[in-house]
PDB file of N, CA and C in Angstrom:
ATOM      1  N   MET P   1     108.985  76.748 100.539  1.00 82.00           N
ATOM      2  CA  MET P   1     107.631  77.234 100.425  1.00 82.00           C
ATOM      3  C   MET P   1     107.482  77.976  99.097  1.00 82.00           C
ATOM      4  N   LEU P   2     106.358  77.769  98.455  1.00 87.00           N
ATOM      5  CA  LEU P   2     106.111  78.417  97.171  1.00 87.00           C
ATOM      6  C   LEU P   2     105.409  79.751  97.363  1.00 87.00           C
ATOM      7  N   SER P   3     105.724  80.693  96.504  1.00 91.00           N
ATOM      8  CA  SER P   3     105.005  81.958  96.498  1.00 91.00           C
ATOM      9  C   SER P   3     103.632  81.717  95.866  1.00 91.00           C
ATOM     10  N   PRO P   4     102.689  82.627  96.059  1.00 91.00           N
ATOM     11  CA  PRO P   4     101.382  82.467  95.402  1.00 91.00           C
ATOM     12  C   PRO P   4     101.496  82.352  93.883  1.00 91.00           C
ATOM     13  N   HIS P   5     102.410  83.093  93.286  1.00 92.00           N
ATOM     14  CA  HIS P   5     102.588  83.033  91.826  1.00 92.00           C
ATOM     15  C   HIS P   5     103.162  81.685  91.393  1.00 92.00           C
ATOM     16  N   GLU P   6     104.094  81.154  92.175  1.00 92.00           N
ATOM     17  CA  GLU P   6     104.672  79.847  91.859  1.00 92.00           C
ATOM     18  C   GLU P   6     103.614  78.751  92.005  1.00 92.00           C
ATOM     19  N   PHE P   7     102.804  78.861  93.047  1.00 91.00           N
ATOM     20  CA  PHE P   7     101.737  77.890  93.248  1.00 91.00           C
ATOM     21  C   PHE P   7     100.730  77.948  92.101  1.00 91.00           C
ATOM     22  N   ALA P   8     100.356  79.149  91.685  1.00 91.00           N
ATOM     23  CA  ALA P   8      99.431  79.304  90.555  1.00 91.00           C
ATOM     24  C   ALA P   8     100.035  78.730  89.276  1.00 91.00           C
ATOM     25  N   THR P   9     101.330  78.937  89.077  1.00 92.00           N
ATOM     26  CA  THR P   9     102.007  78.389  87.896  1.00 92.00           C
ATOM     27  C   THR P   9     102.020  76.867  87.944  1.00 92.00           C
ATOM     28  N   LEU P  10     102.214  76.303  89.136  1.00 92.00           N
ATOM     29  CA  LEU P  10     102.192  74.846  89.288  1.00 92.00           C
ATOM     30  C   LEU P  10     100.819  74.291  88.914  1.00 92.00           C
ATOM     31  N   MET P  11      99.769  74.961  89.356  1.00 92.00           N
ATOM     32  CA  MET P  11      98.413  74.521  88.996  1.00 92.00           C
ATOM     33  C   MET P  11      98.176  74.676  87.497  1.00 92.00           C
ATOM     34  N   LEU P  12      98.720  75.726  86.910  1.00 91.00           N
ATOM     35  CA  LEU P  12      98.574  75.935  85.469  1.00 91.00           C
ATOM     36  C   LEU P  12      99.315  74.864  84.674  1.00 91.00           C
ATOM     37  N   VAL P  13     100.459  74.435  85.163  1.00 92.00           N
ATOM     38  CA  VAL P  13     101.194  73.346  84.500  1.00 92.00           C
ATOM     39  C   VAL P  13     100.324  72.100  84.475  1.00 92.00           C
ATOM     40  N   ARG P  14      99.587  71.837  85.546  1.00 91.00           N
ATOM     41  CA  ARG P  14      98.723  70.657  85.595  1.00 91.00           C
ATOM     42  C   ARG P  14      97.517  70.798  84.668  1.00 91.00           C
ATOM     43  N   GLN P  15      96.878  71.960  84.686  1.00 91.00           N
ATOM     44  CA  GLN P  15      95.609  72.135  83.978  1.00 91.00           C
ATOM     45  C   GLN P  15      95.747  72.586  82.523  1.00 91.00           C
ATOM     46  N   ALA P  16      96.688  73.464  82.239  1.00 90.00           N
ATOM     47  CA  ALA P  16      96.796  74.021  80.889  1.00 90.00           C
ATOM     48  C   ALA P  16      98.253  74.350  80.552  1.00 90.00           C
ATOM     49  N   PRO P  17      99.097  73.341  80.403  1.00 87.00           N
ATOM     50  CA  PRO P  17     100.527  73.598  80.174  1.00 87.00           C
ATOM     51  C   PRO P  17     100.818  74.368  78.890  1.00 87.00           C
ATOM     52  N   GLU P  18      99.921  74.303  77.919  1.00 86.00           N
ATOM     53  CA  GLU P  18     100.152  75.012  76.664  1.00 86.00           C
ATOM     54  C   GLU P  18      99.991  76.520  76.813  1.00 86.00           C
ATOM     55  N   GLN P  19      99.438  76.986  77.923  1.00 88.00           N
ATOM     56  CA  GLN P  19      99.210  78.419  78.132  1.00 88.00           C
ATOM     57  C   GLN P  19     100.311  79.096  78.941  1.00 88.00           C
ATOM     58  N   ILE P  20     101.336  78.376  79.302  1.00 86.00           N
ATOM     59  CA  ILE P  20     102.390  78.929  80.149  1.00 86.00           C
ATOM     60  C   ILE P  20     103.439  79.651  79.318  1.00 86.00           C
ATOM     61  N   ASP P  21     103.813  80.833  79.783  1.00 87.00           N
ATOM     62  CA  ASP P  21     104.920  81.573  79.196  1.00 87.00           C
ATOM     63  C   ASP P  21     106.213  80.922  79.689  1.00 87.00           C
ATOM     64  N   MET P  22     107.003  80.408  78.791  1.00 87.00           N
ATOM     65  CA  MET P  22     108.210  79.678  79.167  1.00 87.00           C
ATOM     66  C   MET P  22     109.293  80.578  79.759  1.00 87.00           C
ATOM     67  N   ASN P  23     109.113  81.874  79.710  1.00 86.00           N
ATOM     68  CA  ASN P  23     110.092  82.801  80.254  1.00 86.00           C
ATOM     69  C   ASN P  23     109.727  83.294  81.654  1.00 86.00           C
ATOM     70  N   ARG P  24     108.707  82.726  82.265  1.00 87.00           N
ATOM     71  CA  ARG P  24     108.283  83.145  83.610  1.00 87.00           C
ATOM     72  C   ARG P  24     109.313  82.729  84.650  1.00 87.00           C
ATOM     73  N   ALA P  25     109.608  83.627  85.560  1.00 90.00           N
ATOM     74  CA  ALA P  25     110.545  83.324  86.654  1.00 90.00           C
ATOM     75  C   ALA P  25     109.969  82.237  87.561  1.00 90.00           C
ATOM     76  N   GLU P  26     108.642  82.206  87.700  1.00 93.00           N
ATOM     77  CA  GLU P  26     108.003  81.191  88.545  1.00 93.00           C
ATOM     78  C   GLU P  26     108.246  79.786  87.998  1.00 93.00           C
ATOM     79  N   LEU P  27     108.271  79.649  86.692  1.00 92.00           N
ATOM     80  CA  LEU P  27     108.539  78.346  86.092  1.00 92.00           C
ATOM     81  C   LEU P  27     109.973  77.909  86.412  1.00 92.00           C
ATOM     82  N   ASP P  28     110.903  78.841  86.388  1.00 92.00           N
ATOM     83  CA  ASP P  28     112.290  78.522  86.749  1.00 92.00           C
ATOM     84  C   ASP P  28     112.367  78.008  88.188  1.00 92.00           C
ATOM     85  N   ALA P  29     111.609  78.622  89.091  1.00 93.00           N
ATOM     86  CA  ALA P  29     111.602  78.191  90.493  1.00 93.00           C
ATOM     87  C   ALA P  29     111.049  76.774  90.616  1.00 93.00           C
ATOM     88  N   LEU P  30     110.021  76.451  89.834  1.00 93.00           N
ATOM     89  CA  LEU P  30     109.447  75.100  89.863  1.00 93.00           C
ATOM     90  C   LEU P  30     110.430  74.079  89.302  1.00 93.00           C
ATOM     91  N   LEU P  31     111.178  74.468  88.277  1.00 93.00           N
ATOM     92  CA  LEU P  31     112.190  73.583  87.700  1.00 93.00           C
ATOM     93  C   LEU P  31     113.305  73.330  88.716  1.00 93.00           C
ATOM     94  N   GLU P  32     113.723  74.368  89.419  1.00 94.00           N
ATOM     95  CA  GLU P  32     114.780  74.230  90.424  1.00 94.00           C
ATOM     96  C   GLU P  32     114.354  73.310  91.568  1.00 94.00           C
ATOM     97  N   ARG P  33     113.083  73.399  91.949  1.00 94.00           N
ATOM     98  CA  ARG P  33     112.556  72.564  93.042  1.00 94.00           C
ATOM     99  C   ARG P  33     112.137  71.175  92.558  1.00 94.00           C
ATOM    100  N   GLN P  34     112.315  70.907  91.279  1.00 95.00           N
ATOM    101  CA  GLN P  34     111.976  69.634  90.647  1.00 95.00           C
ATOM    102  C   GLN P  34     110.488  69.293  90.794  1.00 95.00           C
ATOM    103  N   LEU P  35     109.650  70.320  90.738  1.00 94.00           N
ATOM    104  CA  LEU P  35     108.201  70.128  90.751  1.00 94.00           C
ATOM    105  C   LEU P  35     107.659  70.060  89.321  1.00 94.00           C
ATOM    106  N   ALA P  36     108.423  70.591  88.379  1.00 94.00           N
ATOM    107  CA  ALA P  36     108.044  70.582  86.963  1.00 94.00           C
ATOM    108  C   ALA P  36     109.291  70.284  86.134  1.00 94.00           C
ATOM    109  N   MET P  37     109.043  69.813  84.926  1.00 93.00           N
ATOM    110  CA  MET P  37     110.113  69.539  83.967  1.00 93.00           C
ATOM    111  C   MET P  37     109.678  70.079  82.612  1.00 93.00           C
ATOM    112  N   LEU P  38     110.640  70.212  81.715  1.00 91.00           N
ATOM    113  CA  LEU P  38     110.339  70.664  80.364  1.00 91.00           C
ATOM    114  C   LEU P  38     110.531  69.520  79.388  1.00 91.00           C
ATOM    115  N   GLU P  39     109.602  69.424  78.473  1.00 88.00           N
ATOM    116  CA  GLU P  39     109.662  68.425  77.405  1.00 88.00           C
ATOM    117  C   GLU P  39     109.947  69.172  76.112  1.00 88.00           C
ATOM    118  N   HIS P  40     110.924  68.727  75.373  1.00 85.00           N
ATOM    119  CA  HIS P  40     111.253  69.351  74.096  1.00 85.00           C
ATOM    120  C   HIS P  40     110.440  68.676  73.004  1.00 85.00           C
ATOM    121  N   CYS P  41     109.610  69.458  72.354  1.00 80.00           N
ATOM    122  CA  CYS P  41     108.719  68.956  71.306  1.00 80.00           C
ATOM    123  C   CYS P  41     109.314  69.274  69.934  1.00 80.00           C
ATOM    124  N   ALA P  42     108.554  68.969  68.917  1.00 80.00           N
ATOM    125  CA  ALA P  42     108.987  69.224  67.542  1.00 80.00           C
ATOM    126  C   ALA P  42     109.170  70.712  67.294  1.00 80.00           C
ATOM    127  N   ALA P  43     110.019  71.047  66.376  1.00 80.00           N
ATOM    128  CA  ALA P  43     110.291  72.419  65.934  1.00 80.00           C
ATOM    129  C   ALA P  43     110.824  73.297  67.063  1.00 80.00           C
ATOM    130  N   GLY P  44     111.500  72.698  68.023  1.00 79.00           N
ATOM    131  CA  GLY P  44     112.126  73.472  69.087  1.00 79.00           C
ATOM    132  C   GLY P  44     111.184  73.969  70.169  1.00 79.00           C
ATOM    133  N   ALA P  45     109.936  73.610  70.103  1.00 82.00           N
ATOM    134  CA  ALA P  45     108.971  74.037  71.121  1.00 82.00           C
ATOM    135  C   ALA P  45     109.211  73.274  72.419  1.00 82.00           C
ATOM    136  N   ARG P  46     108.850  73.894  73.526  1.00 86.00           N
ATOM    137  CA  ARG P  46     108.973  73.247  74.827  1.00 86.00           C
ATOM    138  C   ARG P  46     107.612  73.225  75.493  1.00 86.00           C
ATOM    139  N   ARG P  47     107.406  72.219  76.324  1.00 88.00           N
ATOM    140  CA  ARG P  47     106.140  72.079  77.046  1.00 88.00           C
ATOM    141  C   ARG P  47     106.472  71.673  78.473  1.00 88.00           C
ATOM    142  N   ALA P  48     105.830  72.336  79.434  1.00 91.00           N
ATOM    143  CA  ALA P  48     106.055  72.025  80.847  1.00 91.00           C
ATOM    144  C   ALA P  48     105.111  70.905  81.272  1.00 91.00           C
ATOM    145  N   TYR P  49     105.589  70.064  82.177  1.00 91.00           N
ATOM    146  CA  TYR P  49     104.746  69.035  82.774  1.00 91.00           C
ATOM    147  C   TYR P  49     105.182  68.825  84.217  1.00 91.00           C
ATOM    148  N   LEU P  50     104.285  68.296  85.037  1.00 93.00           N
ATOM    149  CA  LEU P  50     104.582  68.071  86.441  1.00 93.00           C
ATOM    150  C   LEU P  50     105.409  66.817  86.626  1.00 93.00           C
ATOM    151  N   THR P  51     106.324  66.871  87.560  1.00 93.00           N
ATOM    152  CA  THR P  51     107.053  65.679  87.960  1.00 93.00           C
ATOM    153  C   THR P  51     106.194  64.931  88.978  1.00 93.00           C
ATOM    154  N   GLU P  52     106.631  63.770  89.368  1.00 94.00           N
ATOM    155  CA  GLU P  52     105.912  63.010  90.393  1.00 94.00           C
ATOM    156  C   GLU P  52     105.847  63.820  91.691  1.00 94.00           C
ATOM    157  N   LYS P  53     106.924  64.516  91.988  1.00 94.00           N
ATOM    158  CA  LYS P  53     106.967  65.362  93.191  1.00 94.00           C
ATOM    159  C   LYS P  53     105.933  66.493  93.094  1.00 94.00           C
ATOM    160  N   GLY P  54     105.799  67.086  91.920  1.00 93.00           N
ATOM    161  CA  GLY P  54     104.815  68.146  91.700  1.00 93.00           C
ATOM    162  C   GLY P  54     103.392  67.633  91.810  1.00 93.00           C
ATOM    163  N   GLU P  55     103.133  66.456  91.224  1.00 92.00           N
ATOM    164  CA  GLU P  55     101.809  65.823  91.329  1.00 92.00           C
ATOM    165  C   GLU P  55     101.459  65.533  92.785  1.00 92.00           C
ATOM    166  N   THR P  56     102.429  64.980  93.519  1.00 91.00           N
ATOM    167  CA  THR P  56     102.210  64.653  94.928  1.00 91.00           C
ATOM    168  C   THR P  56     101.898  65.907  95.723  1.00 91.00           C
ATOM    169  N   PHE P  57     102.607  66.978  95.435  1.00 90.00           N
ATOM    170  CA  PHE P  57     102.388  68.249  96.126  1.00 90.00           C
ATOM    171  C   PHE P  57     100.962  68.749  95.905  1.00 90.00           C
ATOM    172  N   LEU P  58     100.511  68.770  94.650  1.00 90.00           N
ATOM    173  CA  LEU P  58      99.159  69.247  94.363  1.00 90.00           C
ATOM    174  C   LEU P  58      98.096  68.278  94.875  1.00 90.00           C
ATOM    175  N   ASP P  59      98.348  66.978  94.772  1.00 90.00           N
ATOM    176  CA  ASP P  59      97.386  65.989  95.262  1.00 90.00           C
ATOM    177  C   ASP P  59      97.197  66.084  96.766  1.00 90.00           C
ATOM    178  N   ALA P  60      98.247  66.470  97.485  1.00 89.00           N
ATOM    179  CA  ALA P  60      98.128  66.620  98.933  1.00 89.00           C
ATOM    180  C   ALA P  60      97.175  67.760  99.280  1.00 89.00           C
ATOM    181  N   LEU P  61      97.118  68.765  98.430  1.00 83.00           N
ATOM    182  CA  LEU P  61      96.236  69.903  98.682  1.00 83.00           C
ATOM    183  C   LEU P  61      94.836  69.683  98.133  1.00 83.00           C
ATOM    184  N   HIS P  62      94.752  69.097  96.960  1.00 78.00           N
ATOM    185  CA  HIS P  62      93.451  68.819  96.346  1.00 78.00           C
ATOM    186  C   HIS P  62      93.627  67.737  95.289  1.00 78.00           C
ATOM    187  N   PRO P  63      93.278  66.518  95.621  1.00 67.00           N
ATOM    188  CA  PRO P  63      93.437  65.425  94.659  1.00 67.00           C
ATOM    189  C   PRO P  63      92.646  65.682  93.381  1.00 67.00           C
ATOM    190  N   SER P  64      93.293  65.500  92.251  1.00 56.00           N
ATOM    191  CA  SER P  64      92.630  65.758  90.969  1.00 56.00           C
ATOM    192  C   SER P  64      91.682  64.644  90.566  1.00 56.00           C
ATOM    193  N   ASP P  65      91.905  63.423  91.049  1.00 57.00           N
ATOM    194  CA  ASP P  65      91.058  62.307  90.633  1.00 57.00           C
ATOM    195  C   ASP P  65      89.903  62.067  91.601  1.00 57.00           C
ATOM    196  N   THR P  66      89.809  62.842  92.681  1.00 50.00           N
ATOM    197  CA  THR P  66      88.716  62.701  93.619  1.00 50.00           C
ATOM    198  C   THR P  66      87.683  63.764  93.321  1.00 50.00           C
ATOM    199  N   PRO P  67      86.425  63.365  93.064  1.00 47.00           N
ATOM    200  CA  PRO P  67      85.407  64.376  92.768  1.00 47.00           C
ATOM    201  C   PRO P  67      85.147  65.255  93.971  1.00 47.00           C
ATOM    202  N   ARG P  68      84.946  66.532  93.703  1.00 47.00           N
ATOM    203  CA  ARG P  68      84.651  67.476  94.772  1.00 47.00           C
ATOM    204  C   ARG P  68      83.206  67.331  95.178  1.00 47.00           C
ATOM    205  N   ARG P  69      82.958  67.407  96.467  1.00 46.00           N
ATOM    206  CA  ARG P  69      81.598  67.345  96.967  1.00 46.00           C
ATOM    207  C   ARG P  69      81.083  68.751  97.170  1.00 46.00           C
ATOM    208  N   SER P  70      79.868  68.987  96.716  1.00 42.00           N
ATOM    209  CA  SER P  70      79.258  70.289  96.912  1.00 42.00           C
ATOM    210  C   SER P  70      78.800  70.413  98.350  1.00 42.00           C
ATOM    211  N   ARG P  71      78.858  71.619  98.858  1.00 43.00           N
ATOM    212  CA  ARG P  71      78.360  71.882 100.198  1.00 43.00           C
ATOM    213  C   ARG P  71      77.166  72.800 100.095  1.00 43.00           C
ATOM    214  N   LYS P  72      76.210  72.584 100.968  1.00 45.00           N
ATOM    215  CA  LYS P  72      75.034  73.427 100.990  1.00 45.00           C
ATOM    216  C   LYS P  72      75.373  74.689 101.755  1.00 45.00           C
ATOM    217  N   THR P  73      75.248  75.836 101.089  1.00 46.00           N
ATOM    218  CA  THR P  73      75.541  77.100 101.738  1.00 46.00           C
ATOM    219  C   THR P  73      74.362  78.026 101.578  1.00 46.00           C
ATOM    220  N   ALA P  74      74.317  79.054 102.396  1.00 47.00           N
ATOM    221  CA  ALA P  74      73.222  80.020 102.323  1.00 47.00           C
ATOM    222  C   ALA P  74      73.243  80.698 100.966  1.00 47.00           C
ATOM    223  N   GLY P  75      72.066  80.819 100.371  1.00 48.00           N
ATOM    224  CA  GLY P  75      71.943  81.523  99.101  1.00 48.00           C
ATOM    225  C   GLY P  75      72.385  80.726  97.903  1.00 48.00           C
ATOM    226  N   ASN P  76      72.335  79.412  97.970  1.00 49.00           N
ATOM    227  CA  ASN P  76      72.771  78.624  96.810  1.00 49.00           C
ATOM    228  C   ASN P  76      71.582  78.068  96.036  1.00 49.00           C
ATOM    229  N   GLY P  77      70.590  78.869  95.816  1.00 51.00           N
ATOM    230  CA  GLY P  77      69.467  78.385  95.020  1.00 51.00           C
ATOM    231  C   GLY P  77      68.267  78.057  95.875  1.00 51.00           C
ATOM    232  N   GLY P  78      67.994  78.871  96.875  1.00 50.00           N
ATOM    233  CA  GLY P  78      66.780  78.690  97.646  1.00 50.00           C
ATOM    234  C   GLY P  78      66.824  77.535  98.619  1.00 50.00           C
ATOM    235  N   GLY P  79      67.994  77.115  99.041  1.00 49.00           N
ATOM    236  CA  GLY P  79      68.082  76.053 100.036  1.00 49.00           C
ATOM    237  C   GLY P  79      67.981  74.651  99.477  1.00 49.00           C
ATOM    238  N   GLU P  80      68.105  74.504  98.164  1.00 49.00           N
ATOM    239  CA  GLU P  80      68.056  73.169  97.582  1.00 49.00           C
ATOM    240  C   GLU P  80      69.327  72.423  97.936  1.00 49.00           C
ATOM    241  N   SER P  81      69.194  71.153  98.196  1.00 46.00           N
ATOM    242  CA  SER P  81      70.337  70.343  98.573  1.00 46.00           C
ATOM    243  C   SER P  81      71.199  70.063  97.358  1.00 46.00           C
ATOM    244  N   THR P  82      72.512  70.250  97.511  1.00 46.00           N
ATOM    245  CA  THR P  82      73.443  69.927  96.435  1.00 46.00           C
ATOM    246  C   THR P  82      74.359  68.796  96.862  1.00 46.00           C
ATOM    247  N   GLU P  83      73.981  68.069  97.903  1.00 47.00           N
ATOM    248  CA  GLU P  83      74.796  66.982  98.431  1.00 47.00           C
ATOM    249  C   GLU P  83      74.770  65.800  97.474  1.00 47.00           C
ATOM    250  N   THR P  84      75.771  64.965  97.559  1.00 48.00           N
ATOM    251  CA  THR P  84      75.882  63.772  96.745  1.00 48.00           C
ATOM    252  C   THR P  84      74.927  62.714  97.286  1.00 48.00           C
ATOM    253  N   PRO P  85      74.112  62.075  96.431  1.00 49.00           N
ATOM    254  CA  PRO P  85      73.212  61.034  96.916  1.00 49.00           C
ATOM    255  C   PRO P  85      74.000  59.848  97.458  1.00 49.00           C
ATOM    256  N   SER P  86      73.427  59.157  98.446  1.00 48.00           N
ATOM    257  CA  SER P  86      74.085  57.969  98.975  1.00 48.00           C
ATOM    258  C   SER P  86      73.538  56.742  98.261  1.00 48.00           C
ATOM    259  N   VAL P  87      74.311  55.676  98.285  1.00 50.00           N
ATOM    260  CA  VAL P  87      73.891  54.430  97.651  1.00 50.00           C
ATOM    261  C   VAL P  87      73.733  53.390  98.739  1.00 50.00           C
ATOM    262  N   GLN P  88      72.537  52.783  98.777  1.00 53.00           N
ATOM    263  CA  GLN P  88      72.258  51.776  99.787  1.00 53.00           C
ATOM    264  C   GLN P  88      71.562  50.613  99.100  1.00 53.00           C
ATOM    265  N   ASP P  89      72.039  49.407  99.311  1.00 57.00           N
ATOM    266  CA  ASP P  89      71.484  48.209  98.688  1.00 57.00           C
ATOM    267  C   ASP P  89      71.427  48.338  97.172  1.00 57.00           C
ATOM    268  N   GLY P  90      72.414  49.021  96.579  1.00 55.00           N
ATOM    269  CA  GLY P  90      72.473  49.142  95.130  1.00 55.00           C
ATOM    270  C   GLY P  90      71.524  50.172  94.562  1.00 55.00           C
ATOM    271  N   ARG P  91      70.787  50.880  95.424  1.00 57.00           N
ATOM    272  CA  ARG P  91      69.839  51.890  94.952  1.00 57.00           C
ATOM    273  C   ARG P  91      70.262  53.250  95.487  1.00 57.00           C
ATOM    274  N   THR P  92      70.127  54.269  94.654  1.00 53.00           N
ATOM    275  CA  THR P  92      70.494  55.615  95.058  1.00 53.00           C
ATOM    276  C   THR P  92      69.400  56.197  95.930  1.00 53.00           C
ATOM    277  N   LYS P  93      69.816  56.853  97.008  1.00 52.00           N
ATOM    278  CA  LYS P  93      68.873  57.456  97.924  1.00 52.00           C
ATOM    279  C   LYS P  93      69.301  58.911  98.137  1.00 52.00           C
ATOM    280  N   GLU P  94      68.389  59.849  97.927  1.00 56.00           N
ATOM    281  CA  GLU P  94      68.694  61.255  98.107  1.00 56.00           C
ATOM    282  C   GLU P  94      68.870  61.557  99.596  1.00 56.00           C
ATOM    283  N   ILE P  95      69.823  62.387  99.899  1.00 51.00           N
ATOM    284  CA  ILE P  95      70.044  62.806 101.281  1.00 51.00           C
ATOM    285  C   ILE P  95      69.179  64.041 101.522  1.00 51.00           C
ATOM    286  N   VAL P  96      68.383  64.000 102.556  1.00 52.00           N
ATOM    287  CA  VAL P  96      67.496  65.101 102.879  1.00 52.00           C
ATOM    288  C   VAL P  96      67.899  65.637 104.241  1.00 52.00           C
ATOM    289  N   ALA P  97      68.007  66.957 104.343  1.00 52.00           N
ATOM    290  CA  ALA P  97      68.371  67.561 105.611  1.00 52.00           C
ATOM    291  C   ALA P  97      67.262  67.357 106.613  1.00 52.00           C
ATOM    292  N   PRO P  98      67.586  67.149 107.894  1.00 59.00           N
ATOM    293  CA  PRO P  98      66.560  66.954 108.913  1.00 59.00           C
ATOM    294  C   PRO P  98      65.585  68.113 108.942  1.00 59.00           C
ATOM    295  N   GLY P  99      64.315  67.787 109.106  1.00 57.00           N
ATOM    296  CA  GLY P  99      63.284  68.818 109.181  1.00 57.00           C
ATOM    297  C   GLY P  99      62.810  69.317 107.837  1.00 57.00           C
ATOM    298  N   ARG P 100      63.257  68.740 106.770  1.00 51.00           N
ATOM    299  CA  ARG P 100      62.837  69.166 105.422  1.00 51.00           C
ATOM    300  C   ARG P 100      62.201  67.991 104.699  1.00 51.00           C
ATOM    301  N   ALA P 101      61.170  68.270 104.007  1.00 54.00           N
ATOM    302  CA  ALA P 101      60.505  67.224 103.223  1.00 54.00           C
ATOM    303  C   ALA P 101      61.203  67.132 101.877  1.00 54.00           C
ATOM    304  N   GLY P 102      61.327  65.914 101.342  1.00 50.00           N
ATOM    305  CA  GLY P 102      61.995  65.717 100.062  1.00 50.00           C
ATOM    306  C   GLY P 102      61.092  65.977  98.980  1.00 50.00           C
TER     307      GLY P 102
END
């Protein structure tokens, strides 16, 4: 099981590997668990990247290639729908909540 700091570091490796401090203990834990690897770049620089195991771990929690769907919640702009439109017969159709006029 990963600590919250290790999990945050794993997400940072995916999103912004150039911002990671290479001396972080959390990065060492990810390397030991084979969730991340180090790439040696020019001039002795190192860059962290996710292994297939690390990608699978993060994808199980929140796939990066699947768009997030917005949910309508109280106070999100006066009750306006933020739902994804549906496509029917090749034409986009707005989803309207029952009892509301579009």
